[in-house]
Amino acid sequence: MKNMKFIALFLILMIPWGTMAGKRQINMADLGVTPQTPDCTPAIVKCLQECKDDKNVTILFEKGTYHFFPDFGKDKYCFVSNNDEGLKRTIFLLEQVQNMTIDGQGANFIFHGFSNPFVIYDSKNVTFKNFSIDYVRPFHSEAIIIQNNSDGIDVMIPESFPYRINNGTLVFTDGKSKEERQTTVSREIVYPYGSLLEFDTNKRETAFMARDYYLGNTPLVAKDLGNRKVRLFLKDLKGTVGNTLVFASANRNYPGFTVSDSENLRFENITIFHSGGMGIVGQRTHSVIVESCKVTPSNGRMISCTADATHFSNCTGKIELSHCIFENQMDDATNIHGIYVQIARQVAPDEVFVQLKHTQQLGFDFLQKGVPVEFVQGLSLITKGNAIVLEAERINKDFTRVKLSEPLPEGIKVGDAIGELRKFPVIHIHDNYIGKNRARGMLLNCRGKTIVENNIFHSPGAAILFEGDANFWFEQGGVNDCTIRNNVFDNCLFGVWGEAIIDVQAGIKEQRDVSRYNKNIKVYNNTFRVFDDVYLLHAYGVENMEWKNNKRVMTNDYPSVRQRDSLYKIEYCDDIKISEP
Amino acid sequence: MKNMKFIALFLILMIPWGTMAGKRQINMADLGVTPQTPDCTPAIVKCLQECKDDKNVTILFEKGTYHFFPDFGKDKYCFVSNNDEGLKRTIFLLEQVQNMTIDGQGANFIFHGFSNPFVIYDSKNVTFKNFSIDYVRPFHSEAIIIQNNSDGIDVMIPESFPYRINNGTLVFTDGKSKEERQTTVSREIVYPYGSLLEFDTNKRETAFMARDYYLGNTPLVAKDLGNRKVRLFLKDLKGTVGNTLVFASANRNYPGFTVSDSENLRFENITIFHSGGMGIVGQRTHSVIVESCKVTPSNGRMISCTADATHFSNCTGKIELSHCIFENQMDDATNIHGIYVQIARQVAPDEVFVQLKHTQQLGFDFLQKGVPVEFVQGLSLITKGNAIVLEAERINKDFTRVKLSEPLPEGIKVGDAIGELRKFPVIHIHDNYIGKNRARGMLLNCRGKTIVENNIFHSPGAAILFEGDANFWFEQGGVNDCTIRNNVFDNCLFGVWGEAIIDVQAGIKEQRDVSRYNKNIKVYNNTFRVFDDVYLLHAYGVENMEWKNNKRVMTNDYPSVRQRDSLYKIEYCDDIKISEP
């Protein structure tokens, strides 16, 4: 008996892999990973490597704070839709994984330096739950406005955003700059910024009617005034003393979760305090559920993610966002769309070279043999015909040669676009809070059944935007069955990003009289809390819209800046039925 | 008969692939590629693709100027020693090619925009001959100094270097900047600069005793004075009016020829007018012959390559540079060395994690199973033992886990280095002109038999430098059999890069009394034309050196700035025999 006990104990000690309900269960604590571990990266890389052929694994952390440094992460070159491509140093790299759950059980994951927390490729049935992610030094920077000058402003930069003045320009750093011998190939670790935006320090949202200052990717001319006070020289730059000036990250290299070419992803009770790019980005992926998650800043910061909270390109299946908070991110809460390629050259009636045009869509290879596509006029957004891809030869990240089952239809020529006619996903967005972020709430650009209900929007721009174009962003959109009901639009459009709380900005430049890119939109039973005569609706190029039982409630929460005779701006539409309560 | 002629003509028209002396011969003109072709890239990509399984091909161009745009080039991620890694848009991509000759027959290849002209991987017996390469817009920029101010200088920027002042900073562009809608993800095409260096406009070489101004990778604060005159604000920046200020490229992304993991490369009568990185860089390659080639600027520019003319890392076989001109490149004419990794962590007596330390050596995977290595003390450069690599597991571009045949020897610990003990190449450098470039002539850091003879050096720094260290550049060096004879050192060291015309700067920081990193150097029958008491020799940590029959001739070509009692500075050496004529 004693021997048996000893053997059992020995087995337990030897095999940290437990088994529970048919699933292999890995307790990271058994692998020596605890909040005391100085760098958890090597252990998690090893663990993922060792269980990569298992098809049913749950990885458990104990509650606590864990630190991840980039040094021993994995490298993977990723083209990430609407983020920046690159060789991504990745902490949790999941490739060809099946039936995996990573359960933090309340853990906080803190990332140091430049790395991508989670990258998932070619995987199925993956669940992330019960943890948060954050960075010690965020990818953006912040400062408090202390004075307006005729040629710029003075700011005070908190210690959490290290900086230095280099030859008269402001550079944000990791604070570890050491005196090193300089050479022609010296590189400093910097956090480049590409634009500026003022936030209201008290309300913790974009300042009333603040606009972006685009810097053209050069640092600001600046002068150190001592005691972390800095004078910024930029013509027309003004701000309210006491407000927060956000230096937006110039790049989107470090999304929180990058999901590509995968199936059935679940995010449950995940908090993204920060990411250097989007929070969750899914591309060419079938079904993503985001439930009870939060995107929200930590440590007194104004900004959470440095781009959209979530974003989905050329996805299928179901996309559900529910019971989430998406706040203070530097771009929209979500955008669900496809990607258009532009026809760059025609080499035969049925053969073309197509080009990905938006630099953050390069390498997005959705054209594969057998894929059904549509031909779309670049300026009118009118679909002129369909075909099947017979051959797709990738030339490089920009260009693909495509042979099609049909010749280019009448009216389609070089400069026009091709989009994928996949099985568009069903969208259900419900019971979320969205607000205080830069720009819009939701960009709905999906032709699958779309329901947006029971949400609270407090967006400085349009709460809901129908966009899509084939001449600037090259985002394929055009809803076909969209219902917006039982939402509260709480003082939206206190900023500059949009024309109406529910806004249609499809990029129709030609044939406005006939192009109807968005169709079949129902807006029922919503409450619009407004502080002035903001447009509730701007419809443009829409066919069949029903607006009923929506309530408008006046507030005094912001100064009135718009006086109008109508709350609805309708242009180039058919069958718009508006009934006021 | 008529029919026969017709058939023969038909065959010629149908088969552009000729056959000559058992080799397949491709005339690019037969493929429609002429100097009138607007963009030759698609044709050359197609041609290389179609003949990639041939093992014996000559590709011929007709004399003339050919244009290559990046759009339809190939993408390949390259880690290039001492240049910048990245996804390289490549025009001529040769992978797994054998017995190929590309003969330009006097052609000029002009590259447009951002691309790598030639990238060669895993190939054997490849010859490039009789063509030149150049770029329409070089990766560096130049300006004429027109006035000194108390806080900087005024310059006049020629039209060939487009620029703009962006929010008070100087940005070099491609001149095609168009008014585009700006967004948070806007990117402008810029040519970033990282340092400044003054050149003598008349002598067409670095200005007398000019030094580099390192900018820390931010643009200069600047003011447009109109008519392409710009005021630059940089404390201490001074220059001679009329001289040329060179804005050195911040990155080395676009070497002319990148040769990796290949065998038997020949360059004959190739002229590199410009490259955005090194001219020819060879890594882990067996035998490279560079004969009758030129690195020289075009179009009145001051600069040819923006880095070293040639550079060889961890090569074997033979390296021969002969009858070449290497001038006006922004760094040394050559550097032949190995790469050290640093021991980052020891996990067993015979198992370590090693790290590539220099950011331009990342991804340089020379540690493979079966490779013999040496253990070297990082600060003394003393080799303490050898071993064979039993396992090498690449963690990422920085780190590799290595299991060795022997435990780490006594005296080797974390922070020390490991280098490859390959069959070091035989080096023969003869009958070249080297000069007018930034920095040094030749960096000789190879343990194979090295002969440098019949060259003319006119280097602003040391003409010949023995370097190597395991604590800053991590370049493995240490000659073992080196002869320098019958060269003319013509007014060298008119600049700041070095202590002596023949200079030893091995990075020995500890145990100077015993560390002898460079050995067996003979310096015979050379002529030193000098304008002052410059050191002819600085020997440091050297064992066994013979200096005889060297002639010193005084000139008045530059102002005398050094008065000394001895022309030889000898420190920590054994067996140095100097006999003056």
Coordinates of C-alpha atoms in Angstrom, one line a residue, chain B residues 99-284:
Chain B
N99 CA 25.0 27.7 -63.5
M100 CA 23.3 31.0 -64.4
T101 CA 24.9 34.0 -66.1
I102 CA 23.2 37.3 -66.4
D103 CA 25.1 39.3 -68.9
G104 CA 24.0 42.9 -69.5
Q105 CA 26.3 43.4 -72.4
G106 CA 26.7 47.0 -71.4
A107 CA 23.1 47.5 -70.1
N108 CA 22.2 50.1 -67.5
F109 CA 19.6 48.9 -65.0
I110 CA 17.6 51.8 -63.4
F111 CA 15.5 51.0 -60.4
H112 CA 12.6 53.1 -59.3
G113 CA 11.2 53.4 -55.8
F114 CA 11.8 50.8 -53.0
S115 CA 13.1 47.5 -54.2
N116 CA 16.1 45.2 -54.0
P117 CA 17.8 44.7 -57.3
F118 CA 19.3 41.3 -56.8
V119 CA 18.7 38.7 -54.1
I120 CA 20.4 35.3 -54.4
Y121 CA 19.7 32.4 -52.0
D122 CA 20.8 28.8 -52.1
S123 CA 22.3 29.0 -55.6
K124 CA 25.5 27.8 -57.2
N125 CA 27.7 29.1 -60.0
V126 CA 26.1 32.4 -60.7
T127 CA 27.8 35.1 -62.7
F128 CA 26.7 38.7 -63.2
K129 CA 28.5 40.7 -65.8
N130 CA 28.6 43.8 -67.9
F131 CA 25.8 45.9 -66.5
S132 CA 25.3 48.8 -64.1
I133 CA 22.6 49.4 -61.4
D134 CA 21.3 52.7 -60.3
Y135 CA 18.2 54.3 -58.7
V136 CA 16.3 57.3 -60.1
R137 CA 15.9 58.7 -56.6
P138 CA 18.7 57.6 -54.2
F139 CA 18.1 56.6 -50.6
H140 CA 20.3 59.3 -49.2
S141 CA 20.0 63.0 -49.9
E142 CA 22.5 65.8 -50.6
A143 CA 22.6 69.6 -50.2
I144 CA 25.1 72.4 -50.7
I145 CA 26.2 74.4 -47.6
I146 CA 25.5 78.1 -48.3
Q147 CA 25.9 79.7 -44.8
N148 CA 26.9 79.0 -41.3
N149 CA 24.7 80.3 -38.5
S150 CA 25.1 80.3 -34.7
D151 CA 22.6 77.4 -34.4
G152 CA 23.1 75.5 -37.6
I153 CA 23.6 76.1 -41.3
D154 CA 21.7 77.1 -44.4
V155 CA 21.7 74.7 -47.3
M156 CA 20.5 74.6 -50.9
I157 CA 18.9 71.3 -51.9
P158 CA 19.2 70.3 -55.5
E159 CA 16.0 69.4 -57.4
S160 CA 17.2 65.8 -57.6
F161 CA 16.6 65.4 -53.9
P162 CA 12.9 66.3 -53.3
Y163 CA 12.0 67.4 -49.8
R164 CA 9.4 69.3 -47.9
I165 CA 9.2 71.0 -44.5
N166 CA 6.6 69.2 -42.5
N167 CA 5.5 71.0 -39.3
G168 CA 9.0 72.6 -39.0
T169 CA 11.1 69.5 -39.8
L170 CA 12.9 68.5 -42.9
V171 CA 11.6 65.5 -44.7
F172 CA 13.0 64.0 -47.9
T173 CA 10.4 62.6 -50.3
D174 CA 10.1 61.0 -53.7
G175 CA 8.8 64.3 -55.1
K176 CA 5.4 62.8 -55.9
S177 CA 3.7 63.8 -52.7
K178 CA 0.1 64.4 -53.6
E179 CA -2.7 66.0 -51.7
E180 CA -4.5 63.0 -50.2
R181 CA -7.1 62.8 -47.6
Q182 CA -5.2 62.3 -44.3
T183 CA -6.3 59.7 -41.8
T184 CA -4.8 58.1 -38.7
V185 CA -3.2 55.4 -40.9
S186 CA -1.8 57.7 -43.6
R187 CA 1.7 56.9 -44.7
E188 CA 3.9 59.2 -46.7
I189 CA 6.8 57.9 -48.9
V190 CA 9.8 59.4 -47.2
Y191 CA 13.6 58.8 -47.4
P192 CA 14.6 59.0 -43.7
Y193 CA 18.1 60.1 -42.8
G194 CA 20.0 59.1 -39.7
S195 CA 23.2 61.1 -39.8
L196 CA 25.0 64.0 -41.6
L197 CA 28.4 64.1 -43.1
E198 CA 30.2 66.9 -45.0
F199 CA 31.9 66.2 -48.3
D200 CA 34.4 68.3 -50.2
T201 CA 32.5 69.3 -53.3
N202 CA 35.6 69.9 -55.4
K203 CA 37.7 67.0 -54.2
R204 CA 34.6 64.7 -54.2
E205 CA 35.6 63.0 -50.9
T206 CA 34.7 63.5 -47.3
A207 CA 35.7 66.9 -46.1
F208 CA 39.0 67.2 -44.3
M209 CA 38.6 65.9 -40.8
A210 CA 34.8 66.0 -41.1
R211 CA 32.9 63.9 -38.5
D212 CA 29.5 62.3 -38.5
Y213 CA 26.6 64.1 -36.9
Y214 CA 24.3 61.4 -35.5
L215 CA 20.7 62.5 -35.3
G216 CA 19.1 59.7 -33.3
N217 CA 16.7 59.0 -36.1
T218 CA 14.6 62.2 -35.9
P219 CA 14.4 64.7 -38.7
L220 CA 16.1 68.0 -38.4
V221 CA 14.2 71.1 -37.2
A222 CA 14.2 73.3 -40.3
K223 CA 12.8 76.4 -42.0
D224 CA 12.1 76.9 -45.7
L225 CA 13.9 80.0 -46.9
G226 CA 12.4 79.7 -50.5
N227 CA 14.1 78.8 -53.7
R228 CA 15.1 75.4 -52.3
K229 CA 17.1 77.1 -49.5
V230 CA 16.6 75.6 -46.1
R231 CA 17.8 76.6 -42.7
L232 CA 18.8 73.6 -40.5
F233 CA 18.8 74.0 -36.8
L234 CA 21.3 71.7 -35.1
K235 CA 23.7 72.9 -32.4
D236 CA 27.3 72.6 -33.4
L237 CA 26.6 71.8 -37.0
K238 CA 29.1 73.7 -39.1
G239 CA 30.5 73.3 -42.6
T240 CA 32.5 74.9 -45.3
V241 CA 30.4 77.0 -47.6
G242 CA 30.2 75.3 -51.0
N243 CA 30.7 71.9 -49.6
T244 CA 28.1 69.1 -49.8
L245 CA 26.1 68.0 -46.8
V246 CA 25.1 64.3 -47.1
F247 CA 22.0 63.1 -45.3
A248 CA 22.9 59.5 -44.8
S249 CA 20.1 57.0 -45.2
A250 CA 18.7 55.9 -41.8
N251 CA 18.3 52.3 -43.0
R252 CA 20.0 49.7 -45.1
N253 CA 17.0 48.0 -46.6
Y254 CA 18.1 47.9 -50.3
P255 CA 21.6 46.4 -50.9
G256 CA 22.5 46.0 -54.5
F257 CA 23.3 42.3 -54.4
T258 CA 22.3 40.1 -51.5
V259 CA 24.0 36.7 -51.7
S260 CA 23.1 34.2 -49.1
D261 CA 23.9 30.5 -48.5
S262 CA 25.3 30.1 -52.0
E263 CA 28.4 29.0 -53.8
N264 CA 30.7 30.4 -56.5
L265 CA 29.4 33.8 -57.3
R266 CA 31.2 36.0 -59.9
F267 CA 30.8 39.7 -60.5
E268 CA 32.5 40.9 -63.6
N269 CA 32.4 44.4 -64.9
I270 CA 29.4 45.4 -62.8
T271 CA 29.0 49.0 -61.9
I272 CA 27.0 49.9 -58.8
F273 CA 26.1 53.6 -59.0
H274 CA 23.8 53.4 -56.1
S275 CA 22.3 51.0 -53.6
G276 CA 20.2 51.7 -50.4
G277 CA 22.5 49.6 -48.3
M278 CA 25.6 47.7 -49.2
G279 CA 26.7 47.1 -52.8
I280 CA 27.4 43.4 -52.6
V281 CA 26.8 41.5 -49.4
G282 CA 27.7 37.8 -49.1
Q283 CA 26.7 35.7 -46.1
R284 CA 27.3 32.0 -45.4

